[in-house]
Coordinates of C-alpha atoms in Angstrom, one line a residue:
X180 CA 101.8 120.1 104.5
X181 CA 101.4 118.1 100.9
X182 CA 104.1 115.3 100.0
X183 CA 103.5 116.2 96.2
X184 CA 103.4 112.1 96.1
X185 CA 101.2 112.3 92.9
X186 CA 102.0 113.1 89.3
X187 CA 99.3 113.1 86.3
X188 CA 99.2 110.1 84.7
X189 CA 98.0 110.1 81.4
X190 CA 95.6 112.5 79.7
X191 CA 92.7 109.9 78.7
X192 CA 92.6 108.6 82.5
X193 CA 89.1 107.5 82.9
X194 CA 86.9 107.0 86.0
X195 CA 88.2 104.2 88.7
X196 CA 86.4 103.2 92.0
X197 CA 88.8 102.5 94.6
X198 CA 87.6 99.9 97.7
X199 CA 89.0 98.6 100.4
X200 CA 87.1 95.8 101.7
X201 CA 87.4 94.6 105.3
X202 CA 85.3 91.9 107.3
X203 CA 83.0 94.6 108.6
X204 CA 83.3 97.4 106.4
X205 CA 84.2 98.4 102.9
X206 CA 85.2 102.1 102.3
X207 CA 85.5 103.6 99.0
X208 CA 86.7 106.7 96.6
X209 CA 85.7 107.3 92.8
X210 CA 88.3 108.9 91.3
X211 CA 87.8 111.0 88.1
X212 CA 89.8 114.0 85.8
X213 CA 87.7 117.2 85.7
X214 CA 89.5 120.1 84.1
X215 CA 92.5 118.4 83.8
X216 CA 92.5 118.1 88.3
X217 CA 92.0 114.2 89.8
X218 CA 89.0 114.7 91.6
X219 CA 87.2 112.9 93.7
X220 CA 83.4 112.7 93.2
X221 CA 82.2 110.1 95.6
X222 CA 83.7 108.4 98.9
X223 CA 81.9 106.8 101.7
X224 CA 82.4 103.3 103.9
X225 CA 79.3 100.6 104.4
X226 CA 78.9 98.2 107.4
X227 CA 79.2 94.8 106.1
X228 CA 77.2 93.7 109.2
X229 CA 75.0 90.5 107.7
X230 CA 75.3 91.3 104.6
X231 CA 78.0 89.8 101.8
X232 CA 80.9 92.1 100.5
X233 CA 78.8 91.7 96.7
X234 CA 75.6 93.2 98.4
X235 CA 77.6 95.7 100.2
X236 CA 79.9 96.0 96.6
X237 CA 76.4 96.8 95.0
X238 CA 74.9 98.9 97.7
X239 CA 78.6 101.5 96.7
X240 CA 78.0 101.6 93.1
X241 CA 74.2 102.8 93.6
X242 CA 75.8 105.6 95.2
X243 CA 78.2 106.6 91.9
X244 CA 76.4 109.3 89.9
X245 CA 74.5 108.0 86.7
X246 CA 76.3 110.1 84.2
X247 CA 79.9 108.4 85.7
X248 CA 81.0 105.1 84.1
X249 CA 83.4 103.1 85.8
X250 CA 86.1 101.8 83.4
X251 CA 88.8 100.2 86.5
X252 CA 87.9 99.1 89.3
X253 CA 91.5 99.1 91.7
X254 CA 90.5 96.7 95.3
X255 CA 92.4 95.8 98.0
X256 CA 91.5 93.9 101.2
X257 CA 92.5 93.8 105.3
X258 CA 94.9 91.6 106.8
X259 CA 92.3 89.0 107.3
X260 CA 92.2 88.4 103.1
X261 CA 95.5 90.0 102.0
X262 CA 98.8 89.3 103.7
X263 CA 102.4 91.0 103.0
X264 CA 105.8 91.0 105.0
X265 CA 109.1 91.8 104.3
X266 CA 111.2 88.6 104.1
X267 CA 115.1 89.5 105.2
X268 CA 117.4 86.7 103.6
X269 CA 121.2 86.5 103.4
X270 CA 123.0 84.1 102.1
X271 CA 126.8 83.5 103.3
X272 CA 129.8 84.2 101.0
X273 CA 131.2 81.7 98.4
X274 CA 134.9 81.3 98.4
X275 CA 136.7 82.2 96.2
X276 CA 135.5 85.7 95.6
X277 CA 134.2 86.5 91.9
X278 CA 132.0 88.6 90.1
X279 CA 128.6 87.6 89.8
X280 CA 127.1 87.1 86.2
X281 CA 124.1 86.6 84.9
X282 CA 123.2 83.6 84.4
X283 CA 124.4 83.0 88.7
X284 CA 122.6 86.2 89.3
X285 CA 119.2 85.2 88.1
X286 CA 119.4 81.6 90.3
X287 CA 120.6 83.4 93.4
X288 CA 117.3 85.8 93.1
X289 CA 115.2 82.4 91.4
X290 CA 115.9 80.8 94.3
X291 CA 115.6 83.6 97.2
X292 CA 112.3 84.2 95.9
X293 CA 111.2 80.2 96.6
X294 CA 112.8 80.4 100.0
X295 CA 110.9 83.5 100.6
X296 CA 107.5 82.3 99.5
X297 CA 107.9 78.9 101.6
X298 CA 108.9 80.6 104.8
X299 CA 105.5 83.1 104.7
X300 CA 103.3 80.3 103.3
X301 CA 104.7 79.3 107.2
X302 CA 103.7 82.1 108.9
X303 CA 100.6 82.5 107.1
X304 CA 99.6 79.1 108.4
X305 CA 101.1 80.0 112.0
X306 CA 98.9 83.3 112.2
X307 CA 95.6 82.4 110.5
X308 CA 95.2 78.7 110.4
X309 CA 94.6 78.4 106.6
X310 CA 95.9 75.7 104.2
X311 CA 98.4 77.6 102.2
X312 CA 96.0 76.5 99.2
X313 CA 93.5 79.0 100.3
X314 CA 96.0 81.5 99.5
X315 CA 97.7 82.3 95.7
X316 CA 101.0 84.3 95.7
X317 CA 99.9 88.3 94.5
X318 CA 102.6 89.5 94.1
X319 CA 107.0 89.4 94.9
X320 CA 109.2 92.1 95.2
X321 CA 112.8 92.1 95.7
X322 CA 113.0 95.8 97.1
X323 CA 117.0 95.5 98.6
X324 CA 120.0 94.1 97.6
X325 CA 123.0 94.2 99.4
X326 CA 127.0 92.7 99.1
X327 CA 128.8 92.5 102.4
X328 CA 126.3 95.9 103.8
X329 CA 126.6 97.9 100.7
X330 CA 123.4 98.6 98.8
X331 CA 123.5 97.6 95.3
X332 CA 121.0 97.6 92.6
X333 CA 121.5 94.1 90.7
X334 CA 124.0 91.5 91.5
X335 CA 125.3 91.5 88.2
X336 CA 128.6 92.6 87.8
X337 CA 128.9 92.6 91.3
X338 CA 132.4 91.4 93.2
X339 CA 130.6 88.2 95.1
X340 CA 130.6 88.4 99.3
X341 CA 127.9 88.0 101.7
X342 CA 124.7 88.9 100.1
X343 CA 121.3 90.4 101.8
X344 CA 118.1 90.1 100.3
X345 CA 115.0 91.7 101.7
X346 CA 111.8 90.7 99.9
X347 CA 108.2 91.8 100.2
X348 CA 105.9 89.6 99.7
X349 CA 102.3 89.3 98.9
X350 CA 99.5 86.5 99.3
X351 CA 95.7 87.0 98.6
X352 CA 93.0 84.7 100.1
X353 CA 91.2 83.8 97.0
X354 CA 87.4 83.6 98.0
X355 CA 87.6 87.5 99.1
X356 CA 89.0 88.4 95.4
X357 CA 86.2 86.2 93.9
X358 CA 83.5 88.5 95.2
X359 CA 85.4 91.6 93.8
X360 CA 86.1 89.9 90.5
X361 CA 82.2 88.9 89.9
X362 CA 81.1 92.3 91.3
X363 CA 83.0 93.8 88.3
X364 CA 81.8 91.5 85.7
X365 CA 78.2 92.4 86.6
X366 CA 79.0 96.2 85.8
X367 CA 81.3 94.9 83.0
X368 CA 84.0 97.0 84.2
X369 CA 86.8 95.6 82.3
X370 CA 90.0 96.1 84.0
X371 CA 90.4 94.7 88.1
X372 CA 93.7 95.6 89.6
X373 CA 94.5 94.3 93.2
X374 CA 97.4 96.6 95.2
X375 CA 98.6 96.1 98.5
X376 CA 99.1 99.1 100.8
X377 CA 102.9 98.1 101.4
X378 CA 103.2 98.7 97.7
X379 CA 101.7 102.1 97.8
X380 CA 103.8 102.7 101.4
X381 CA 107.0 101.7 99.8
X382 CA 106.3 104.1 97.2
X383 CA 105.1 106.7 99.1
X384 CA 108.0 107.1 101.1
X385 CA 110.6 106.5 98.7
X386 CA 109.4 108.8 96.4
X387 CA 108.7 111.4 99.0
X388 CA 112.1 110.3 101.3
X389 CA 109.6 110.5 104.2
X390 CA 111.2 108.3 106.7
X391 CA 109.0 107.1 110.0
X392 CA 107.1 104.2 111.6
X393 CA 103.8 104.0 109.5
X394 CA 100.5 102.4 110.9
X395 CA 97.4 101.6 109.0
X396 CA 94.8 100.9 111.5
X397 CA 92.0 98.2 110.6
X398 CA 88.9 96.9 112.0
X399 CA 91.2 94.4 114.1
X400 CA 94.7 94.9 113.4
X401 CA 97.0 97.2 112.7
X402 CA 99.8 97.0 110.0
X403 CA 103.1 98.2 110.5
X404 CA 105.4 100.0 108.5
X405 CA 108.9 100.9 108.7
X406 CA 111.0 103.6 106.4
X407 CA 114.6 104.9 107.7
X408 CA 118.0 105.5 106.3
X409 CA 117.2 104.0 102.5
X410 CA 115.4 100.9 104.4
X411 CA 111.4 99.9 103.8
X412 CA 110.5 97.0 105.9
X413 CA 106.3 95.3 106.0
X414 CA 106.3 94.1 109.4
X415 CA 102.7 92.5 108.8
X416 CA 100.3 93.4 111.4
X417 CA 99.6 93.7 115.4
X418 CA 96.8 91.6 116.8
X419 CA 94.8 94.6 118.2
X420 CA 92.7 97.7 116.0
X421 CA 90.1 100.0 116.3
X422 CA 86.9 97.7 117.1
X423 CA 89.3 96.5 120.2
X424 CA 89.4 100.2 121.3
X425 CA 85.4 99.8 120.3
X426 CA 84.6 96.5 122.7
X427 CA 87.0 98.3 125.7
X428 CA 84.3 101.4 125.3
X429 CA 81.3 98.6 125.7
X430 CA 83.2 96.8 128.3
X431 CA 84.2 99.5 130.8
X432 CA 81.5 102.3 129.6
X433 CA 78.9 100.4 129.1
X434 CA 78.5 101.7 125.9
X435 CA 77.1 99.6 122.5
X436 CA 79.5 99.8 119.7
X437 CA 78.0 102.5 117.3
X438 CA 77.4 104.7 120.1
X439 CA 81.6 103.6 121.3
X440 CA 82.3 104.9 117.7
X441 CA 80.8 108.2 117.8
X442 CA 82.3 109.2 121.2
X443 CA 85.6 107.8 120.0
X444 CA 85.5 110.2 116.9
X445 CA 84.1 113.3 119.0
X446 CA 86.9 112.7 120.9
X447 CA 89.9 112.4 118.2
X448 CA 88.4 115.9 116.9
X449 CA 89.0 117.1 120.5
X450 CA 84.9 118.1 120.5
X451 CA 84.4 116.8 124.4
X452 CA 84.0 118.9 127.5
X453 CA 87.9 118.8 128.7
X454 CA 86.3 116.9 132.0
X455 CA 84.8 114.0 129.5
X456 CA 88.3 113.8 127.4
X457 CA 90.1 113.8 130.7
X458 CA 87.5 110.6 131.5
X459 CA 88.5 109.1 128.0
X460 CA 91.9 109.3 128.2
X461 CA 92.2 107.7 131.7
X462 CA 89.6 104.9 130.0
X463 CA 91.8 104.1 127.2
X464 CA 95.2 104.2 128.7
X465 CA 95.5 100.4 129.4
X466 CA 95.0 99.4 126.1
X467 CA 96.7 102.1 124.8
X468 CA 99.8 100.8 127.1
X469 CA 98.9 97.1 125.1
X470 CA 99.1 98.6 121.8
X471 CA 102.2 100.1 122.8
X472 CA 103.4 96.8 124.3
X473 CA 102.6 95.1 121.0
X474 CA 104.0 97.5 118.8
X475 CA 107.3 97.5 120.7
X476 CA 107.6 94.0 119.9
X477 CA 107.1 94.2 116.5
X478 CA 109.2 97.1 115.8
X479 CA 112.1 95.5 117.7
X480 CA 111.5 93.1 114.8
X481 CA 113.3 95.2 112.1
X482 CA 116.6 94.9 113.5
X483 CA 117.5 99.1 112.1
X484 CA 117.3 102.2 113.5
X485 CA 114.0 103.5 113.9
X486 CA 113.1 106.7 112.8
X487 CA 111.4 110.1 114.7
X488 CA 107.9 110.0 113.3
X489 CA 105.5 108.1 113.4
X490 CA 102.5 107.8 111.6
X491 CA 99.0 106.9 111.9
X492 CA 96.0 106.5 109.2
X493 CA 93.4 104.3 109.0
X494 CA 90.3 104.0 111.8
X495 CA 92.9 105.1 114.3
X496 CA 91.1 108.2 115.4
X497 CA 91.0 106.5 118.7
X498 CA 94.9 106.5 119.1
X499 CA 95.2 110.8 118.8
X500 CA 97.2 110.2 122.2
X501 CA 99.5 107.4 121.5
X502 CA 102.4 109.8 122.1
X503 CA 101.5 108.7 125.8
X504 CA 103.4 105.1 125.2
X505 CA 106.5 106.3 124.0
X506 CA 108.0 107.3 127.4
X507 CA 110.9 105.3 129.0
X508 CA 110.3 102.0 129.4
X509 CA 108.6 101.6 125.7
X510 CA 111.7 103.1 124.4
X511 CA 113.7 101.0 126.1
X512 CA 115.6 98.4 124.0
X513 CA 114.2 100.2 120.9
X514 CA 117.3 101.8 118.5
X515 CA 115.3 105.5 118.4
X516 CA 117.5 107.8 117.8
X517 CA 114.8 110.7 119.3
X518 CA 111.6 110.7 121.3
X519 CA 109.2 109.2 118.6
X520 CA 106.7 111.7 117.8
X521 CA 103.0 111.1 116.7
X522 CA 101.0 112.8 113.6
X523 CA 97.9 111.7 111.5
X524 CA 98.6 111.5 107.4
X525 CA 95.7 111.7 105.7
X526 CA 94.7 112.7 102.0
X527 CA 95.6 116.1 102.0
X528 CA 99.0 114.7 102.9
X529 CA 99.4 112.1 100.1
X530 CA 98.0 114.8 97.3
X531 CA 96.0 117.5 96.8
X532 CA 92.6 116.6 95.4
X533 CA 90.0 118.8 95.1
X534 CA 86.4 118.9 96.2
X535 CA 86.6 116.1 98.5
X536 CA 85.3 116.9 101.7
X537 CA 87.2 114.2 103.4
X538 CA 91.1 115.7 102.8
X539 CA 91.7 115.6 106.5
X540 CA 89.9 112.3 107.2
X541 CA 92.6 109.8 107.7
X542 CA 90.0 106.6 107.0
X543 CA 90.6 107.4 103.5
X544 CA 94.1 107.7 103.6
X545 CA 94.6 104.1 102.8
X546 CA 92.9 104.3 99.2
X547 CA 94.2 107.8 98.8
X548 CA 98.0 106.0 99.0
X549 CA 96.4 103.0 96.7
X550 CA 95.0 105.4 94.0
X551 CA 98.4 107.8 93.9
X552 CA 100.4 104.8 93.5
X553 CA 98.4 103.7 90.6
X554 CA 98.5 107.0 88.6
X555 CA 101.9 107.3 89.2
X556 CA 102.6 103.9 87.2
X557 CA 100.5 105.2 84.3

């Protein structure tokens, strides 16, 4: 199954090295035009382990082929550097009823976008304990407007009522895109653009009209998406991800974390004895059950219906049997309107790209989403 998500962007596209860099490791895609096909000609993650994301930054480009020149370099970061949410706003009816011009449309949005930047600069502080300095505003998007529940797309010439706003927002710990910025200095790659994966998502499935619960499992948390019924809510992120799954392995197993890894990936590809998966599954239930605990939370957060699917990418190879946490008592209090059901997207599901040997590996589904969305703007 292929979305179709990408179209060609222009004919004299050159080369761009896609990375998404996380506290402890940065994954990459080079994308390049070969007969007239996006290709991709190298792909790979690093540990960051002691090393600095520059070292790790250089480490990547040794692995590009000589004869390849980067001309863009497109980066985007973890929750623990780059924050979004969707900010929902409404503002109560002024009497009498008129329509809205211009000049009173551009203050009500002027002003909904302040109110929505102070009240994450809040949260930001709440969840990660930096100063509100540390961070710089990436990026503002008003992505729904609405007059007394009807979706509209501009206030303008709009009867006045009670008016909904819901606003994604974007901030960008500064140090983390310092490293990025000197990295491409050094190679003199000329143009750095920064996306955030709800910008990709909210394309993704608006362009595609592929409604579900989306989840983009990191290192330690997990973002959460929502698309249903015309609606794209950034719910930020859960508190848990795959190197929780990681430490339960070393905890209950025994197990040290590279060895966790490869036993959790043998075991997404369904490659164990069915006694051994049996063993696994009965392992990872309880935090499977938190996850689900936690996502029911934050899915009770967006206030709309929520759709059938749901769907995973990122280092969530771990979760292939989260379909176990949907039963009764998740659901409960949740406005499903059927038995959520689980499924993997990766690349192959964004676009198809050939001669890249990781099409089915959801890790790279992330920067597969970030490089669609940036051809598509060409």
């Amino acid at each position: 199954m292929s979305f179709k998500f990408l179209r060609f962007g222009r004919e004299e596209r050159k080369n761009f090295l896609a990375v998404r860099v996380g506290r402890k490791e940065i994954d990459f895609l080079l994308f390049g035009k070969e007969n007239g096909e996006i290709r991709v000609f190298a792909y790979g993650s690093e540990e960051v382990s002691h090393a600095t994301a520059s070292q790790i930054l250089e480490k990547i480009f040794a692995r590009i082929p000589r004869k390849m020149a980067v001309q863009e370099l497109i980066a985007t970061f973890d929750t623990s550097s780059f924050r979004a949410q969707s900010i929902k706003l409404t503002l109560p009816p002024q009497l009498p009823p008129r329509r809205i011009d211009r000049a009173e449309a551009f203050a009500l949005e002027r002003d909904t976008r302040a109110r929505a930047e102070r009240i994450f600069q809040n949260i930001l502080f709440k969840e990660s304990g930096i100063l509100p300095k540390e961070f710089s505003l990436r990026k503002m998007d008003i992505l729904e407007r609405r007059i007394d529940g009807y979706a509209v797309p501009r206030l303008e010439g709009f009867k006045s009522g009670e008016i909904e706003f819901s606003v994604l927002v974007m901030f960008l710990l500064e140090t983390a895109l310092a490293q990025v910025e000197q990295f491409a200095k050094t190679h003199r790659i000329s143009h750095v653009r920064v996306i955030h994966i709800a910008e990709a998502l909210e394309a993704f499935t608006k362009e595609t009209r592929r409604e579900g619960v989306y989840l983009c499992i990191e290192e330690e948390k997990t973002r959460v998406a929502v698309h249903n019924e015309g609606h794209f809510l950034f719910l930020g992120a859960l508190p848990i991800g795959a190197h929780d799954f990681a430490e339960f392995f070393g905890d209950v197993i025994g197990m040290r974390e590279p060895t966790a890894r490869v036993l959790q990936q043998r075991y997404f590809e369904g490659a164990l004895s069915t006694e051994v998966q049996e063993k696994v599954y009965k392992y990872l239930l309880p935090e499977m059950r938190k996850f689900g605990t936690l996502l029911k939370g934050k899915l009770l957060e967006a206030k709309i219906s929520l759709p059938e699917f749901v769907w995973i990418f990122g280092r969530g190879g771990v979760l292939r049997d989260l379909q176990v946490v949907f039963n009764d008592d998740m659901l409960r209090d949740l406005p499903c309107v059927r038995r959520p059901q689980t499924r993997f997207l990766s690349p192959k599901d964004v676009w198809e790209v050939g001669h890249f040997l990781g099409t089915q590996d959801s890790l790279y589904t992330e920067l597969c989403l970030i490089g669609a969305f940036v051809l598509n703007r060409e």
